[in-house]
Amino acid sequence: RTANVDSLGLESAGVDFHPSKGILVNDFSQSVSNPDVYAVGDCVSDVFRLTHMSGEMAKVVVQNALFQGQWRLSSLVVPAVMYTDPEYATIGRIHVDENDNVVSPIENNEEVDIYKAELQHNDRAILDSSDKTSFVKILCKKGTGTIVGCTIVSSRAGEMINEVTLAMKHDISLEGVGRNIHSYPTLGEAVMGCGIQFINSRWETMN
């Protein structure tokens, strides 16, 4: 998807733009060259070209333009979903290993701890005869419960990723996710399963 800014008269309005990337905005979604102009969605340069991103940017602009807000685009935590079968959802950083065969680097080579819950033994998946090869993988900053990324492959991945998005947005640790009671039986219990793995990894070994 590329920005379509042809024939908008942006030059006449003094709005700077890149021919293929789109309108150049600051962190408040204002034009960098004309602060009286705001832009949202796919016409904006260097933003996720996703429908839900456009909707969130619209909220940012309404608050900032009409109600003297200071809501920043950089504060947004944006998940992405591919509606394949099964669905593939991701947010933040993604881990690569030989078994998953997914190529995507971890930023700055920062070390992470990985917690992975497979759904083959999830009771809802068993009841629905689904998700036999599905999984949830959550990455945390090394030695902490700070979530820095998540990948979910599941028939309901697009819905399951929202819990992790909320945790990342509001600095809820993976322990907090694991301590949260999840309805049974649901595929979302796999997200909790990663949290339980984190909690169990902190247990002292009994001699």
PDB file of C-alpha atoms in Angstrom:
ATOM      1  CA  ARG A   1       0.000   0.000   0.000  1.00  0.00           C
ATOM      2  CA  THR A   2       1.361   3.393  -0.952  1.00  0.00           C
ATOM      3  CA  ALA A   3       0.106   6.860  -0.146  1.00  0.00           C
ATOM      4  CA  ASN A   4      -2.195   8.460  -2.713  1.00  0.00           C
ATOM      5  CA  VAL A   5      -1.626  12.185  -2.388  1.00  0.00           C
ATOM      6  CA  ASP A   6      -1.884  13.170  -6.039  1.00  0.00           C
ATOM      7  CA  SER A   7      -4.170  16.072  -6.928  1.00  0.00           C
ATOM      8  CA  LEU A   8      -4.776  17.064  -3.298  1.00  0.00           C
ATOM      9  CA  GLY A   9      -3.253  20.510  -3.750  1.00  0.00           C
ATOM     10  CA  LEU A  10      -0.847  19.960  -0.889  1.00  0.00           C
ATOM     11  CA  GLU A  11       1.718  22.307  -2.401  1.00  0.00           C
ATOM     12  CA  SER A  12      -0.810  25.155  -2.382  1.00  0.00           C
ATOM     13  CA  ALA A  13      -1.559  24.481   1.283  1.00  0.00           C
ATOM     14  CA  GLY A  14       2.125  24.441   2.181  1.00  0.00           C
ATOM     15  CA  VAL A  15       1.978  20.802   3.260  1.00  0.00           C
ATOM     16  CA  ASP A  16       5.234  18.902   2.785  1.00  0.00           C
ATOM     17  CA  PHE A  17       4.979  15.337   1.534  1.00  0.00           C
ATOM     18  CA  HIS A  18       6.970  12.506   0.011  1.00  0.00           C
ATOM     19  CA  PRO A  19       5.647  11.399  -3.404  1.00  0.00           C
ATOM     20  CA  SER A  20       5.346   7.728  -2.412  1.00  0.00           C
ATOM     21  CA  LYS A  21       5.450   7.760   1.399  1.00  0.00           C
ATOM     22  CA  GLY A  22       2.871  10.491   1.981  1.00  0.00           C
ATOM     23  CA  ILE A  23       2.367  13.558   4.161  1.00  0.00           C
ATOM     24  CA  LEU A  24       5.130  14.365   6.636  1.00  0.00           C
ATOM     25  CA  VAL A  25       3.747  14.825  10.155  1.00  0.00           C
ATOM     26  CA  ASN A  26       5.099  15.369  13.645  1.00  0.00           C
ATOM     27  CA  ASP A  27       4.319  13.247  16.711  1.00  0.00           C
ATOM     28  CA  PHE A  28       0.944  14.978  17.117  1.00  0.00           C
ATOM     29  CA  SER A  29      -0.084  14.062  13.544  1.00  0.00           C
ATOM     30  CA  GLN A  30       0.337  17.679  12.415  1.00  0.00           C
ATOM     31  CA  SER A  31       1.893  18.603   9.113  1.00  0.00           C
ATOM     32  CA  VAL A  32       5.551  19.476   9.763  1.00  0.00           C
ATOM     33  CA  SER A  33       5.275  22.487   7.460  1.00  0.00           C
ATOM     34  CA  ASN A  34       1.735  23.694   8.221  1.00  0.00           C
ATOM     35  CA  PRO A  35       0.635  23.044  11.826  1.00  0.00           C
ATOM     36  CA  ASP A  36      -2.949  24.010  10.965  1.00  0.00           C
ATOM     37  CA  VAL A  37      -3.219  20.799   8.939  1.00  0.00           C
ATOM     38  CA  TYR A  38      -3.505  17.336  10.444  1.00  0.00           C
ATOM     39  CA  ALA A  39      -3.349  14.045   8.551  1.00  0.00           C
ATOM     40  CA  VAL A  40      -4.387  10.488   9.346  1.00  0.00           C
ATOM     41  CA  GLY A  41      -4.263   7.065   7.776  1.00  0.00           C
ATOM     42  CA  ASP A  42      -2.587   5.723   4.668  1.00  0.00           C
ATOM     43  CA  CYS A  43      -1.802   9.198   3.309  1.00  0.00           C
ATOM     44  CA  VAL A  44       0.687   9.748   6.153  1.00  0.00           C
ATOM     45  CA  SER A  45       4.376   8.929   5.837  1.00  0.00           C
ATOM     46  CA  ASP A  46       6.000   6.229   7.970  1.00  0.00           C
ATOM     47  CA  VAL A  47       2.974   4.843   9.804  1.00  0.00           C
ATOM     48  CA  PHE A  48       1.492   1.344   9.854  1.00  0.00           C
ATOM     49  CA  ARG A  49      -0.907   1.067   6.922  1.00  0.00           C
ATOM     50  CA  LEU A  50      -3.619  -0.709   8.856  1.00  0.00           C
ATOM     51  CA  THR A  51      -7.298   0.168   9.214  1.00  0.00           C
ATOM     52  CA  HIS A  52      -7.163   0.149  13.009  1.00  0.00           C
ATOM     53  CA  MET A  53      -4.085   2.402  12.904  1.00  0.00           C
ATOM     54  CA  SER A  54      -6.037   4.904  10.809  1.00  0.00           C
ATOM     55  CA  GLY A  55      -8.905   4.807  13.297  1.00  0.00           C
ATOM     56  CA  GLU A  56      -6.585   5.434  16.225  1.00  0.00           C
ATOM     57  CA  MET A  57      -4.876   8.290  14.410  1.00  0.00           C
ATOM     58  CA  ALA A  58      -8.296   9.867  13.876  1.00  0.00           C
ATOM     59  CA  LYS A  59      -8.840   9.801  17.646  1.00  0.00           C
ATOM     60  CA  VAL A  60      -5.435  11.416  18.137  1.00  0.00           C
ATOM     61  CA  VAL A  61      -6.270  14.230  15.719  1.00  0.00           C
ATOM     62  CA  VAL A  62      -9.705  14.934  17.198  1.00  0.00           C
ATOM     63  CA  GLN A  63      -8.237  15.222  20.698  1.00  0.00           C
ATOM     64  CA  ASN A  64      -5.213  17.259  19.651  1.00  0.00           C
ATOM     65  CA  ALA A  65      -6.914  19.565  17.137  1.00  0.00           C
ATOM     66  CA  LEU A  66     -10.172  20.253  18.978  1.00  0.00           C
ATOM     67  CA  PHE A  67      -9.400  19.720  22.660  1.00  0.00           C
ATOM     68  CA  GLN A  68      -5.804  20.963  23.041  1.00  0.00           C
ATOM     69  CA  GLY A  69      -4.559  17.421  23.548  1.00  0.00           C
ATOM     70  CA  GLN A  70      -0.973  16.231  23.557  1.00  0.00           C
ATOM     71  CA  TRP A  71      -1.597  12.656  22.405  1.00  0.00           C
ATOM     72  CA  ARG A  72       1.485  11.373  20.597  1.00  0.00           C
ATOM     73  CA  LEU A  73       1.656   8.905  17.728  1.00  0.00           C
ATOM     74  CA  SER A  74       4.770   7.433  19.333  1.00  0.00           C
ATOM     75  CA  SER A  75       2.654   6.322  22.307  1.00  0.00           C
ATOM     76  CA  LEU A  76       0.566   3.968  20.160  1.00  0.00           C
ATOM     77  CA  VAL A  77       1.128   0.220  20.458  1.00  0.00           C
ATOM     78  CA  VAL A  78      -0.083  -1.317  17.221  1.00  0.00           C
ATOM     79  CA  PRO A  79      -0.770  -5.007  16.574  1.00  0.00           C
ATOM     80  CA  ALA A  80      -0.923  -6.483  13.075  1.00  0.00           C
ATOM     81  CA  VAL A  81      -2.917  -9.487  11.893  1.00  0.00           C
ATOM     82  CA  MET A  82      -2.864 -11.587   8.755  1.00  0.00           C
ATOM     83  CA  TYR A  83      -6.247 -13.237   8.278  1.00  0.00           C
ATOM     84  CA  THR A  84      -4.946 -16.510   6.973  1.00  0.00           C
ATOM     85  CA  ASP A  85      -5.970 -19.956   8.210  1.00  0.00           C
ATOM     86  CA  PRO A  86      -4.827 -20.041  10.943  1.00  0.00           C
ATOM     87  CA  GLU A  87      -4.509 -16.335  11.661  1.00  0.00           C
ATOM     88  CA  TYR A  88      -1.091 -14.805  12.316  1.00  0.00           C
ATOM     89  CA  ALA A  89      -0.896 -11.898  14.755  1.00  0.00           C
ATOM     90  CA  THR A  90       2.115 -10.020  15.969  1.00  0.00           C
ATOM     91  CA  ILE A  91       3.148  -7.007  17.993  1.00  0.00           C
ATOM     92  CA  GLY A  92       6.538  -5.586  18.882  1.00  0.00           C
ATOM     93  CA  ARG A  93       9.569  -7.759  18.387  1.00  0.00           C
ATOM     94  CA  ILE A  94       9.582 -11.183  16.805  1.00  0.00           C
ATOM     95  CA  HIS A  95      11.887 -14.076  17.586  1.00  0.00           C
ATOM     96  CA  VAL A  96      13.454 -16.348  15.013  1.00  0.00           C
ATOM     97  CA  ASP A  97      14.300 -19.985  15.533  1.00  0.00           C
ATOM     98  CA  GLU A  98      14.945 -22.921  13.242  1.00  0.00           C
ATOM     99  CA  ASN A  99      11.630 -24.601  14.003  1.00  0.00           C
ATOM    100  CA  ASP A 100       9.442 -21.594  13.218  1.00  0.00           C
ATOM    101  CA  ASN A 101      11.344 -20.586  10.067  1.00  0.00           C
ATOM    102  CA  VAL A 102      10.282 -16.955  10.485  1.00  0.00           C
ATOM    103  CA  VAL A 103      12.841 -14.321   9.536  1.00  0.00           C
ATOM    104  CA  SER A 104      12.531 -11.117  11.551  1.00  0.00           C
ATOM    105  CA  PRO A 105      15.305  -9.602  13.678  1.00  0.00           C
ATOM    106  CA  ILE A 106      15.183  -8.573  17.326  1.00  0.00           C
ATOM    107  CA  GLU A 107      16.030  -4.878  17.564  1.00  0.00           C
ATOM    108  CA  ASN A 108      19.512  -3.882  18.683  1.00  0.00           C
ATOM    109  CA  ASN A 109      20.362  -7.543  19.381  1.00  0.00           C
ATOM    110  CA  GLU A 110      18.861  -7.080  22.831  1.00  0.00           C
ATOM    111  CA  GLU A 111      18.619 -10.359  24.708  1.00  0.00           C
ATOM    112  CA  VAL A 112      15.169 -11.638  25.523  1.00  0.00           C
ATOM    113  CA  ASP A 113      13.516 -14.456  27.436  1.00  0.00           C
ATOM    114  CA  ILE A 114      11.016 -16.461  25.419  1.00  0.00           C
ATOM    115  CA  TYR A 115       7.823 -18.034  26.741  1.00  0.00           C
ATOM    116  CA  LYS A 116       5.874 -20.282  24.385  1.00  0.00           C
ATOM    117  CA  ALA A 117       2.552 -22.033  24.936  1.00  0.00           C
ATOM    118  CA  GLU A 118       1.250 -24.493  22.361  1.00  0.00           C
ATOM    119  CA  LEU A 119      -2.462 -25.022  21.873  1.00  0.00           C
ATOM    120  CA  GLN A 120      -2.479 -28.718  21.044  1.00  0.00           C
ATOM    121  CA  HIS A 121      -3.405 -29.506  24.664  1.00  0.00           C
ATOM    122  CA  ASN A 122      -5.709 -26.485  25.108  1.00  0.00           C
ATOM    123  CA  ASP A 123      -9.166 -27.794  26.034  1.00  0.00           C
ATOM    124  CA  ARG A 124     -11.052 -25.372  23.764  1.00  0.00           C
ATOM    125  CA  ALA A 125      -8.856 -26.351  20.829  1.00  0.00           C
ATOM    126  CA  ILE A 126      -9.536 -30.012  21.607  1.00  0.00           C
ATOM    127  CA  LEU A 127     -13.302 -29.407  21.831  1.00  0.00           C
ATOM    128  CA  ASP A 128     -13.324 -27.519  18.524  1.00  0.00           C
ATOM    129  CA  SER A 129     -10.873 -29.910  16.837  1.00  0.00           C
ATOM    130  CA  SER A 130      -8.785 -26.897  15.907  1.00  0.00           C
ATOM    131  CA  ASP A 131      -5.385 -25.250  16.477  1.00  0.00           C
ATOM    132  CA  LYS A 132      -3.381 -28.463  16.696  1.00  0.00           C
ATOM    133  CA  THR A 133      -0.221 -26.662  15.561  1.00  0.00           C
ATOM    134  CA  SER A 134      -1.022 -23.211  16.970  1.00  0.00           C
ATOM    135  CA  PHE A 135       1.009 -21.362  19.592  1.00  0.00           C
ATOM    136  CA  VAL A 136       1.517 -18.164  21.550  1.00  0.00           C
ATOM    137  CA  LYS A 137       5.046 -16.847  21.946  1.00  0.00           C
ATOM    138  CA  ILE A 138       5.801 -13.880  24.192  1.00  0.00           C
ATOM    139  CA  LEU A 139       9.178 -12.143  24.423  1.00  0.00           C
ATOM    140  CA  CYS A 140      10.316 -10.333  27.561  1.00  0.00           C
ATOM    141  CA  LYS A 141      13.328  -8.184  28.217  1.00  0.00           C
ATOM    142  CA  LYS A 142      16.020 -10.488  29.592  1.00  0.00           C
ATOM    143  CA  GLY A 143      15.580 -11.253  33.276  1.00  0.00           C
ATOM    144  CA  THR A 144      12.342  -9.267  33.578  1.00  0.00           C
ATOM    145  CA  GLY A 145       8.616  -9.594  32.961  1.00  0.00           C
ATOM    146  CA  THR A 146       8.567  -6.600  30.608  1.00  0.00           C
ATOM    147  CA  ILE A 147       6.870  -7.708  27.406  1.00  0.00           C
ATOM    148  CA  VAL A 148       8.617  -6.503  24.245  1.00  0.00           C
ATOM    149  CA  GLY A 149       6.900  -8.643  21.615  1.00  0.00           C
ATOM    150  CA  CYS A 150       4.440 -11.381  20.855  1.00  0.00           C
ATOM    151  CA  THR A 151       3.589 -13.734  18.009  1.00  0.00           C
ATOM    152  CA  ILE A 152       0.368 -15.750  17.921  1.00  0.00           C
ATOM    153  CA  VAL A 153      -0.588 -18.348  15.332  1.00  0.00           C
ATOM    154  CA  SER A 154      -4.157 -19.486  15.959  1.00  0.00           C
ATOM    155  CA  SER A 155      -7.648 -19.487  14.507  1.00  0.00           C
ATOM    156  CA  ARG A 156      -8.402 -16.567  16.876  1.00  0.00           C
ATOM    157  CA  ALA A 157      -5.000 -14.874  16.897  1.00  0.00           C
ATOM    158  CA  GLY A 158      -6.471 -11.491  15.947  1.00  0.00           C
ATOM    159  CA  GLU A 159      -8.561 -11.484  19.101  1.00  0.00           C
ATOM    160  CA  MET A 160      -5.939 -13.036  21.375  1.00  0.00           C
ATOM    161  CA  ILE A 161      -3.269 -10.434  20.541  1.00  0.00           C
ATOM    162  CA  ASN A 162      -5.362  -7.648  22.077  1.00  0.00           C
ATOM    163  CA  GLU A 163      -4.615  -8.778  25.629  1.00  0.00           C
ATOM    164  CA  VAL A 164      -0.885  -8.586  24.960  1.00  0.00           C
ATOM    165  CA  THR A 165      -1.311  -5.184  23.298  1.00  0.00           C
ATOM    166  CA  LEU A 166      -3.048  -3.887  26.436  1.00  0.00           C
ATOM    167  CA  ALA A 167      -0.268  -5.279  28.638  1.00  0.00           C
ATOM    168  CA  MET A 168       2.444  -3.625  26.548  1.00  0.00           C
ATOM    169  CA  LYS A 169       0.571  -0.316  26.367  1.00  0.00           C
ATOM    170  CA  HIS A 170       0.089  -0.072  30.137  1.00  0.00           C
ATOM    171  CA  ASP A 171       3.305  -1.752  31.313  1.00  0.00           C
ATOM    172  CA  ILE A 172       1.569  -4.816  32.709  1.00  0.00           C
ATOM    173  CA  SER A 173       4.184  -7.491  33.303  1.00  0.00           C
ATOM    174  CA  LEU A 174       3.935 -11.040  32.002  1.00  0.00           C
ATOM    175  CA  GLU A 175       3.425 -12.061  35.618  1.00  0.00           C
ATOM    176  CA  GLY A 176       0.349  -9.822  35.683  1.00  0.00           C
ATOM    177  CA  VAL A 177      -0.975 -11.577  32.583  1.00  0.00           C
ATOM    178  CA  GLY A 178      -0.369 -14.935  34.223  1.00  0.00           C
ATOM    179  CA  ARG A 179      -2.139 -13.890  37.438  1.00  0.00           C
ATOM    180  CA  ASN A 180      -5.208 -12.715  35.511  1.00  0.00           C
ATOM    181  CA  ILE A 181      -8.043 -15.256  35.587  1.00  0.00           C
ATOM    182  CA  HIS A 182      -9.062 -16.348  32.085  1.00  0.00           C
ATOM    183  CA  SER A 183     -12.410 -17.850  31.186  1.00  0.00           C
ATOM    184  CA  TYR A 184     -12.431 -21.602  30.637  1.00  0.00           C
ATOM    185  CA  PRO A 185     -12.346 -23.124  28.110  1.00  0.00           C
ATOM    186  CA  THR A 186     -10.866 -20.507  25.774  1.00  0.00           C
ATOM    187  CA  LEU A 187      -7.961 -20.291  23.378  1.00  0.00           C
ATOM    188  CA  GLY A 188      -6.895 -17.150  25.279  1.00  0.00           C
ATOM    189  CA  GLU A 189      -5.729 -19.363  28.118  1.00  0.00           C
ATOM    190  CA  ALA A 190      -2.600 -19.921  26.049  1.00  0.00           C
ATOM    191  CA  VAL A 191      -1.658 -16.272  26.638  1.00  0.00           C
ATOM    192  CA  MET A 192      -2.070 -16.893  30.363  1.00  0.00           C
ATOM    193  CA  GLY A 193       0.024 -20.031  29.920  1.00  0.00           C
ATOM    194  CA  CYS A 194       3.010 -17.930  28.905  1.00  0.00           C
ATOM    195  CA  GLY A 195       2.497 -15.878  32.062  1.00  0.00           C
ATOM    196  CA  ILE A 196       2.391 -19.017  34.189  1.00  0.00           C
ATOM    197  CA  GLN A 197       5.657 -20.152  32.599  1.00  0.00           C
ATOM    198  CA  PHE A 198       7.205 -16.839  33.650  1.00  0.00           C
ATOM    199  CA  ILE A 199       5.898 -17.242  37.218  1.00  0.00           C
ATOM    200  CA  ASN A 200       7.117 -20.846  37.457  1.00  0.00           C
ATOM    201  CA  SER A 201      10.569 -19.855  36.206  1.00  0.00           C
ATOM    202  CA  ARG A 202      10.934 -17.723  39.338  1.00  0.00           C
ATOM    203  CA  TRP A 203      10.220 -20.583  41.735  1.00  0.00           C
ATOM    204  CA  GLU A 204      13.090 -21.718  43.875  1.00  0.00           C
ATOM    205  CA  THR A 205      14.136 -25.289  43.255  1.00  0.00           C
ATOM    206  CA  MET A 206      13.340 -27.600  46.146  1.00  0.00           C
ATOM    207  CA  ASN A 207      16.191 -29.843  47.266  1.00  0.00           C
TER     208      ASN A 207
END
